[in-house]
Short mmCIF file of C-alpha atoms and ligand atoms in Angstrom, two decimals:
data_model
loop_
_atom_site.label_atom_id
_atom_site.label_comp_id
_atom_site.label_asym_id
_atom_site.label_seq_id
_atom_site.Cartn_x
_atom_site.Cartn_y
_atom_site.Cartn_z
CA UNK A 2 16.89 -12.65 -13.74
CA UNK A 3 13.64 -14.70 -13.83
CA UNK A 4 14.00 -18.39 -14.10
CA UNK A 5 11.35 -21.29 -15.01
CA UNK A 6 11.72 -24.24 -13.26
CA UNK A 7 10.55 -27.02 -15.22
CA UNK A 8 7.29 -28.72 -14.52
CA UNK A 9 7.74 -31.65 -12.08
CA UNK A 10 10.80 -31.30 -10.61
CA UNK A 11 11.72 -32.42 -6.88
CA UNK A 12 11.97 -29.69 -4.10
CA UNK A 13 15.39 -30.71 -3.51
CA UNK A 14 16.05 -30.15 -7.11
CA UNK A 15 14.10 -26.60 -6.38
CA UNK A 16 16.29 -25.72 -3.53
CA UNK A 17 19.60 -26.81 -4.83
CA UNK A 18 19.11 -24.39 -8.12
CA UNK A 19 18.36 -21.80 -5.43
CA UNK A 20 21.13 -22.52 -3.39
CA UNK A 21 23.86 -22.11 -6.05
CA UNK A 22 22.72 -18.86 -6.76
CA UNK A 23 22.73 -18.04 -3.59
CA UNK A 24 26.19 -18.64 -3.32
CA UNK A 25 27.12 -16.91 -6.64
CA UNK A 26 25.67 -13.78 -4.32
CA UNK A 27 22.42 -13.29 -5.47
CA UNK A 28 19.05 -13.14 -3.28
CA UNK A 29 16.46 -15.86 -4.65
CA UNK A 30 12.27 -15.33 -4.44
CA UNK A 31 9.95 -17.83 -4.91
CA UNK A 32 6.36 -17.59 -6.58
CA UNK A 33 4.51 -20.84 -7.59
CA UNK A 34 2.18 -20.20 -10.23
CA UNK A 35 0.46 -22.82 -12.60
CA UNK A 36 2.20 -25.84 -11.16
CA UNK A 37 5.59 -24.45 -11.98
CA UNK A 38 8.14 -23.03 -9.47
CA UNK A 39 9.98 -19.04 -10.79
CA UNK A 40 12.42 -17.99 -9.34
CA UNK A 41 13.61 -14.50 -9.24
CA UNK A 42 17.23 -14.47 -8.90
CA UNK A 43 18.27 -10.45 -8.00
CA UNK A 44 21.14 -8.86 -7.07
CA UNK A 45 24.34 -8.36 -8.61
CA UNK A 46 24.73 -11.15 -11.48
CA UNK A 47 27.78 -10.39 -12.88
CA UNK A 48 30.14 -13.34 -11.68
CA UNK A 49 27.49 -15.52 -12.89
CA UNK A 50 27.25 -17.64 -16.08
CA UNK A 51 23.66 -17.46 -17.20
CA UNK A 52 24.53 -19.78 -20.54
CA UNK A 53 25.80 -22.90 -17.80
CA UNK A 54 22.22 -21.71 -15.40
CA UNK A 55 20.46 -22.68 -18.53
CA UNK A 56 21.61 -25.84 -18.78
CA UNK A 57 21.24 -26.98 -15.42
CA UNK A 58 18.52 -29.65 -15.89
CA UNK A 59 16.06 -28.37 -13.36
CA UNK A 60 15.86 -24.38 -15.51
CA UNK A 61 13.36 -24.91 -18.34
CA UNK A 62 14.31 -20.92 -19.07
CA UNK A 63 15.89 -17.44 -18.71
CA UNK A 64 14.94 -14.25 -19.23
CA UNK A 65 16.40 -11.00 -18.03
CA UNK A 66 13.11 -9.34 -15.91
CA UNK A 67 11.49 -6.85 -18.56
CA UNK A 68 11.29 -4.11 -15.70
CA UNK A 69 13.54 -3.10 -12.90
CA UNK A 70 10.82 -3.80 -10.48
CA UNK A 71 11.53 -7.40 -11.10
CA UNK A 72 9.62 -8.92 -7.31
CA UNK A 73 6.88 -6.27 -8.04
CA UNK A 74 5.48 -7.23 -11.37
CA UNK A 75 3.77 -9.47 -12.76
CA UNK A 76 5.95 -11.48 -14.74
CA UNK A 77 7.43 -12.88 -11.73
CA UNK A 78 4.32 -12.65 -9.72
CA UNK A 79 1.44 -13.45 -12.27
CA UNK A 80 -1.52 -13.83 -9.60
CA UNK A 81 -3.12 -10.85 -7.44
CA UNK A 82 -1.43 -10.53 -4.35
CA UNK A 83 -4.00 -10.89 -1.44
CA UNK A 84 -3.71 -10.53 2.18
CA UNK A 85 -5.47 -10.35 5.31
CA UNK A 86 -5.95 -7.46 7.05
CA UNK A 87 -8.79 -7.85 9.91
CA UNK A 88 -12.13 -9.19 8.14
CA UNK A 89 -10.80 -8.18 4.80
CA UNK A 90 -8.61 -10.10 2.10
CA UNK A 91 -7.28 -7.43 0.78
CA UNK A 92 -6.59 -8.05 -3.03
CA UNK A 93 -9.25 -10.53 -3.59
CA UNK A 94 -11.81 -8.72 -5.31
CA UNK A 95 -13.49 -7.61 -1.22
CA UNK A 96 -12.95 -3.94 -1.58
CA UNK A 97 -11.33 -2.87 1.64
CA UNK A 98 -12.45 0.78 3.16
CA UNK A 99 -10.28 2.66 5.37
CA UNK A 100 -11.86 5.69 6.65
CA UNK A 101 -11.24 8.41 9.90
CA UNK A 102 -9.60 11.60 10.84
CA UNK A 103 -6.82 13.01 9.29
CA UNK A 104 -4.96 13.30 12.49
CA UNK A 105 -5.70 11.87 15.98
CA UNK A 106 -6.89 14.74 18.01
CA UNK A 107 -8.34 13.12 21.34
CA UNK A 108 -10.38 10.01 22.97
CA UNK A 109 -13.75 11.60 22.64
CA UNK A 110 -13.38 12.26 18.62
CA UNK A 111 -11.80 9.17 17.65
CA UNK A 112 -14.11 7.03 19.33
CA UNK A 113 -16.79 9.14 17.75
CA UNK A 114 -15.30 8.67 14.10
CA UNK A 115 -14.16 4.80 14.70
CA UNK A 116 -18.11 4.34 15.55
CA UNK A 117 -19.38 6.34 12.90
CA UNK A 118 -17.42 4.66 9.84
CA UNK A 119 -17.47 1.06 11.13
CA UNK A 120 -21.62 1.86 11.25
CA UNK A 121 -21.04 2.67 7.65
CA UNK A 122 -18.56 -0.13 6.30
CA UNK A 123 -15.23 0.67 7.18
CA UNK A 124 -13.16 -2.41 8.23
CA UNK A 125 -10.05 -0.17 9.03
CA UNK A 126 -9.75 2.54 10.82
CA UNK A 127 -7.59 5.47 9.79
CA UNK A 128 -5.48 8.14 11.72
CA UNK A 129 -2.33 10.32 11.82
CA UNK A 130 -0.32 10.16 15.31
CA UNK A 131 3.03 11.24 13.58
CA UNK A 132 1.73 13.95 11.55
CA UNK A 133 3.86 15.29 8.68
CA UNK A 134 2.89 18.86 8.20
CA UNK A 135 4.16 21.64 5.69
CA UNK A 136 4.20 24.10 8.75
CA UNK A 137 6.31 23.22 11.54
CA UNK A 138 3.74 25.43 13.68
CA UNK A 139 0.99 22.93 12.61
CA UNK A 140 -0.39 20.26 15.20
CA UNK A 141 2.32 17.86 14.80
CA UNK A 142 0.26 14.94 15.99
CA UNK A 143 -0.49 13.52 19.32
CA UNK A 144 2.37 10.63 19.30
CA UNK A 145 2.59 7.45 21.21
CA UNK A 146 -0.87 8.58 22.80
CA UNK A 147 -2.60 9.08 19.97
CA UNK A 148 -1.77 5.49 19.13
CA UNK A 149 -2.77 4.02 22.01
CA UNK A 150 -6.59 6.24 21.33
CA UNK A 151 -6.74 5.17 18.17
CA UNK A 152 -6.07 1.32 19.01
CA UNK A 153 -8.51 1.59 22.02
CA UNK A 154 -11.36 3.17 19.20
CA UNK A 155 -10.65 0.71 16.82
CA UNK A 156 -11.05 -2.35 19.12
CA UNK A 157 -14.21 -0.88 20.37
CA UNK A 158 -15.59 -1.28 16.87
CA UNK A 159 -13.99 -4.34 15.55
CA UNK A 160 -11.66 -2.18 13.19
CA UNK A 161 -7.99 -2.91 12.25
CA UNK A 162 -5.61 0.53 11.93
CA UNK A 163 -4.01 1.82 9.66
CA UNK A 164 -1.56 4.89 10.79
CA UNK A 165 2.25 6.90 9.24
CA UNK A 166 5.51 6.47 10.12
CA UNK A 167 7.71 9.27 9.31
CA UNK A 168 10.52 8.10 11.19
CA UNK A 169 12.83 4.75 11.06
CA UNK A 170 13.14 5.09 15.35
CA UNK A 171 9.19 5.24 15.27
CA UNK A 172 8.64 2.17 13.24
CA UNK A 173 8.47 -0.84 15.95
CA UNK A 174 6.20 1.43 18.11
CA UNK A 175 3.73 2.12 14.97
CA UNK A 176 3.72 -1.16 14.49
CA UNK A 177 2.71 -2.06 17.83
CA UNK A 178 -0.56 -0.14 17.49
CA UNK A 179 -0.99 -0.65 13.84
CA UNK A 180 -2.30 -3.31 11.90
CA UNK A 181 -0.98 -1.44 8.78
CA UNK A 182 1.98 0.71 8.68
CA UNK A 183 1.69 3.47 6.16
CA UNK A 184 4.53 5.66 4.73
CA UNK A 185 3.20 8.71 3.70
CA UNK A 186 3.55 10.65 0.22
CA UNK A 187 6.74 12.58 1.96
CA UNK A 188 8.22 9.59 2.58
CA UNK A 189 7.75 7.26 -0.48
CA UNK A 190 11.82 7.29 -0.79
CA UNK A 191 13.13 7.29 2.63
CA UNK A 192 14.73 4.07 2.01
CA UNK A 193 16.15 3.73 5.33
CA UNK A 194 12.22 4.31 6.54
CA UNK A 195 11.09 1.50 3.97
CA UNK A 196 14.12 -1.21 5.18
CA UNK A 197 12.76 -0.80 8.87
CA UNK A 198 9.10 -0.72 8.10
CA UNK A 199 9.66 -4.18 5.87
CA UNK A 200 11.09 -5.46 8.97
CA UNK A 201 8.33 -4.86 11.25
CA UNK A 202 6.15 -7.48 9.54
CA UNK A 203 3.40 -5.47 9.12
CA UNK A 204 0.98 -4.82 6.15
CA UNK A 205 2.53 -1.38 3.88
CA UNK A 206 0.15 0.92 2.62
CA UNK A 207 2.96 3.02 0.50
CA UNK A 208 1.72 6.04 -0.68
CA UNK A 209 2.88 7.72 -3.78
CA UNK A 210 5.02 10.76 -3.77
CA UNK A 211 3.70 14.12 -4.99
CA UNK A 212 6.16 14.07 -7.92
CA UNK A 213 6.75 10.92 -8.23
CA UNK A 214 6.30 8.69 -11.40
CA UNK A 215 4.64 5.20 -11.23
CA UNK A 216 7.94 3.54 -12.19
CA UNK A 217 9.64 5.11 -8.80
CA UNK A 218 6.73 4.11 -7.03
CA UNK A 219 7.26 0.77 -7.90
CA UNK A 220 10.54 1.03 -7.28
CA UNK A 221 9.90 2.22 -3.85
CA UNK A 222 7.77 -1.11 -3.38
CA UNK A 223 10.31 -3.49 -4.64
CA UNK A 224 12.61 -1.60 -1.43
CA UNK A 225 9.86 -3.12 0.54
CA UNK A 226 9.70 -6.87 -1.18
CA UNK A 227 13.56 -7.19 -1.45
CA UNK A 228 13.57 -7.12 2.10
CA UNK A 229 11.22 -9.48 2.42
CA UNK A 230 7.90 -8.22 3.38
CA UNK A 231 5.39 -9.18 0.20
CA UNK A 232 2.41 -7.66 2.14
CA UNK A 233 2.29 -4.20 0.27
CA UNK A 234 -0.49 -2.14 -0.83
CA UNK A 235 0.33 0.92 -3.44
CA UNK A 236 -1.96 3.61 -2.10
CA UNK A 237 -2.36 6.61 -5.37
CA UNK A 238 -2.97 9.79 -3.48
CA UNK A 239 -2.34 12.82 -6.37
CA UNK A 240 0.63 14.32 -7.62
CA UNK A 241 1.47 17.55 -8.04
CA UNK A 242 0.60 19.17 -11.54
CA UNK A 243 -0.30 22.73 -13.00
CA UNK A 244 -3.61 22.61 -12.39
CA UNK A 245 -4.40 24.78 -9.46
CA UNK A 246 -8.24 24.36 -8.75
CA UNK A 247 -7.65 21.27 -6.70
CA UNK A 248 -4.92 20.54 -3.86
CA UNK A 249 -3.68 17.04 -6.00
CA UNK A 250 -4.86 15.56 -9.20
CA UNK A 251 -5.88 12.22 -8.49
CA UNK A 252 -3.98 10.22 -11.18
CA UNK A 253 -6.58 7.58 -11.62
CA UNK A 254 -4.66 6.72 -15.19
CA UNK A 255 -2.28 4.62 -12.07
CA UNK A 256 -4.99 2.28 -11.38
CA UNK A 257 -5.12 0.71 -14.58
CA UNK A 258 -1.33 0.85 -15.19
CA UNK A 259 -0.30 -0.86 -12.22
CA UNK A 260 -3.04 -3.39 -12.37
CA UNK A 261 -1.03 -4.78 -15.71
CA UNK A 262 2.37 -4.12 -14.09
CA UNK A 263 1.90 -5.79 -10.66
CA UNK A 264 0.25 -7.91 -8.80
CA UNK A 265 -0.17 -5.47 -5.41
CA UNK A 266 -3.10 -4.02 -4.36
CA UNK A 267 -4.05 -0.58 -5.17
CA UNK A 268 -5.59 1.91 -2.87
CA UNK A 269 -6.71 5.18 -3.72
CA UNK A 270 -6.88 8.28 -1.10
CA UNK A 271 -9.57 10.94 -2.99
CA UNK A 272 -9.01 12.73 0.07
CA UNK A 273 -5.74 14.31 -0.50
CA UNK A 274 -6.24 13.41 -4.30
CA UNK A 275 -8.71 16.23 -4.00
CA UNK A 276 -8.68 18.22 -1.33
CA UNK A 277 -12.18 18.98 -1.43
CA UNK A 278 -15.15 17.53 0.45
CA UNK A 279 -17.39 17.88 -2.34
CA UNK A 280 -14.84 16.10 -4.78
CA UNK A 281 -13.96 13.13 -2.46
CA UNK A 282 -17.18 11.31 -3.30
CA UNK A 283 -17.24 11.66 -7.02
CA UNK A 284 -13.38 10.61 -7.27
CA UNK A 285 -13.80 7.71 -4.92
CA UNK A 286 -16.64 6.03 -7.08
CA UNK A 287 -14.60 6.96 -10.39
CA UNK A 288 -11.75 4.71 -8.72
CA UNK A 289 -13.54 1.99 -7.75
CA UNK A 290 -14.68 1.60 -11.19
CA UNK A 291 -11.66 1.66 -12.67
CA UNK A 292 -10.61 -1.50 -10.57
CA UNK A 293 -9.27 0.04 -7.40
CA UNK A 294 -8.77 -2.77 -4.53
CA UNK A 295 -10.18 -0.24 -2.03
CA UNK A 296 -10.11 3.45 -0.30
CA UNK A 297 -8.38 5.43 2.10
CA UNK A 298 -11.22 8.51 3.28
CA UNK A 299 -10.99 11.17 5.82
CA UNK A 300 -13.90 11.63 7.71
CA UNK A 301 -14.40 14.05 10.13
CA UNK A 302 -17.65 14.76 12.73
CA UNK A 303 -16.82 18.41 13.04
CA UNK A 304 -14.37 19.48 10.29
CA UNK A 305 -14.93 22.80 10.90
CA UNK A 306 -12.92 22.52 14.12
CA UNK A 307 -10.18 19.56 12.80
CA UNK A 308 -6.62 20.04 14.04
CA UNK A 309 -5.86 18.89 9.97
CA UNK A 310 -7.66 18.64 7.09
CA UNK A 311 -10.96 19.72 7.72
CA UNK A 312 -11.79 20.91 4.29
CA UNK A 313 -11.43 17.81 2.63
CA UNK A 314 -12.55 15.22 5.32
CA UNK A 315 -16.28 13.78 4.97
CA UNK A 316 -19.05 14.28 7.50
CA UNK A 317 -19.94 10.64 8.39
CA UNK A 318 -23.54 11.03 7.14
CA UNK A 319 -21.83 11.91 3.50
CA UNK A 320 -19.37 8.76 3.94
CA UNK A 321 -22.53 6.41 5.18
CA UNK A 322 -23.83 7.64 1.66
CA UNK A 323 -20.61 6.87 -0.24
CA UNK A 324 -20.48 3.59 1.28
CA UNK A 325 -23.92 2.70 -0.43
CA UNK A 326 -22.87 3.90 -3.90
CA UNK A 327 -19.09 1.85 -3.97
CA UNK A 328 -21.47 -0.73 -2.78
CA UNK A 329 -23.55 -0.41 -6.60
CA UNK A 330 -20.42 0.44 -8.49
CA UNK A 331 -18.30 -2.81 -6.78
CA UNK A 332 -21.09 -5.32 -7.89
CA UNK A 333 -20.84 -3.96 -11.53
CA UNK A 334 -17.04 -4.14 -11.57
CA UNK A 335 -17.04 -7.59 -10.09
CA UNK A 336 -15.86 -6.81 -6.74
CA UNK A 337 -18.04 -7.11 -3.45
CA UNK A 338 -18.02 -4.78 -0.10
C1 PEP B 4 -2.37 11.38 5.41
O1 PEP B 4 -2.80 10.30 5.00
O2 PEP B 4 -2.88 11.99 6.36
C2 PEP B 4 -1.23 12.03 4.72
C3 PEP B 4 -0.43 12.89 5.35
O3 PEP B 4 -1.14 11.67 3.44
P1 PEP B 4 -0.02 11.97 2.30
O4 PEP B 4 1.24 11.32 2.79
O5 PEP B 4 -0.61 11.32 1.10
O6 PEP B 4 0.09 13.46 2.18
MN1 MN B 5 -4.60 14.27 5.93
#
């Protein structure tokens, strides 16, 4: 249920609305937008008698949320969400690039990479350490140690880091190393994995599942929210379709659809959205354009000889070049990199 508090009224007057909801059972959120207080009462509503709420002087109105993503959207939340995450504000029109290897594969090649795409414009600094692979005889990743490389590249360049949890035992440790914690396509509905990763505190890049629709996306988010971690970015990756010619197709339809739904950043991945190196670049300007709040790249000095995708990771003279166009495309689209 969303409630409008009216103009004006005391914070004691705020608190004690939210307070006898609270003890009617339901979980109250806050958003202050316009000089007026909304609260978003959620939870099981049931016992309570929305026609006496109403006429509780402080509750100017009531209306049942419009979607079941009720902390996620925008009626509750009408302004942009925007957060920090090392020299970006992510959300706030600063495009935010996260770019690097797939997978961690050793100190020499992520300090290569972390050099190479923080030359270019990166801010963050990607890489797998818990890798989820379709094989189990893939490189699984190199763990805790791969963490602890890809922290050591990424301070050496002024980058954050962004890098998956698969695992709810793994989270605090991720988070450790990470500036962002990112749940990976596989993973979009683990909801034990999404309680524990709101609990670390920690930026969310939540990837979309291969087959999942933007509604259980959403849903996956407001997992996140409810349990009271607001800093979440929705990160569109492809889904899984009939067409055959590319690994993913890149729903970029999800940029403008969740821009009118929520107020959470979008981030698109053209990487696996593609699977291609020569498609990456094409995709990732087509996103920016159509009001993305940033990208997620692979890039790769020797893809040839990656431990996981090579064929679709950049060389870092093809992302310095990328870089440059998002540059042109963001001042068109009113955004700035
Ligand atoms: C990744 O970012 O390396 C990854 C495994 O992505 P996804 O979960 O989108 O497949
Ligand atoms: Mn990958």
């Amino acid at each position: 249920m969303l409630l409008r508090i009216r103009r004006g009224t005391s914070e004691p007057a705020v608190s004690d609305v939210a307070a006898r909801l609270r003890l009617a059972g339901l979980a109250l959120h806050r958003t202050d937008h316009d000089g007026r207080v909304r609260l978003a009462a959620v939870g099981d509503g049931a016992a309570v008698d929305w026609d006496e709420v109403r006429r509780w002087p402080p509750v100017e109105s009531i209306e049942p949320s419009p979607v079941p993503f009720e902390l996620a959207s925008r009626v509750f939340h009408p302004a942009d969400t925007v957060f920090s995450v090392g020299r970006c504000a992510i959300g706030s029109g600063q495009l935010v690039l996260m770019a690097g290897p797939c997978s961690v594969e050793g100190e020499e090649q992520a300090f290569t990479i972390a050099a190479a795409v923080a030359k270019a414009g990166a801010t963050v600094l990607r890489g797998g350490a818990y890798k989820p692979r379709t094989s189990p005889y893939s490189f699984q990743g190199l763990g805790e140690e791969g963490l602890k490389i890809l922290r050591r590249a990424a301070d050496a360049h002024g980058l954050a880091v962004v890098s998956e949890v698969m695992d709810p035992k793994q989270v605090q440790q991720v988070a450790r190393y990470a500036d962002i914690v990112q749940v990976g396509a596989r993973n979009m509905q683990n909801l034990s994995l999404l309680r524990e990763v709101a609990r670390a505190q920690k930026p969310v890049l939540l990837k979309r599942g291969m087959a999942a629709t933007i509604e259980e996306w959403l849903m996956s988010a407001e997992h996140v929210l409810s349990s009271g971690n607001g800093r979440v970015m929705l990160c569109e990756r492809g889904i899984r379709t009939f067409e055959s010619y590319t690994r993913n197709t890149l729903d970029l339809n999800a940029i403008p659809v969740i821009k009118e739904l929520s107020h959470l950043p979008v981030i698109v991945d053209p990487s696996h959205g593609t699977g291609m190196r020569d498609k990456v670049a094409p995709m990732a300007r087509a996103a920016i354009a159509a009001g993305a709040d940033g990208l997620l790249i692979e890039v790769h000095h020797d893809p040839d000889h990656a431990l996981s995708d090579g064929p679709q990771s950049l060389y870092p003279a093809q992302f310095e070049e990328l870089v440059q166009q998002i540059r042109a495309i963001a001042g068109v689209v009113g955004r700035t990199l």
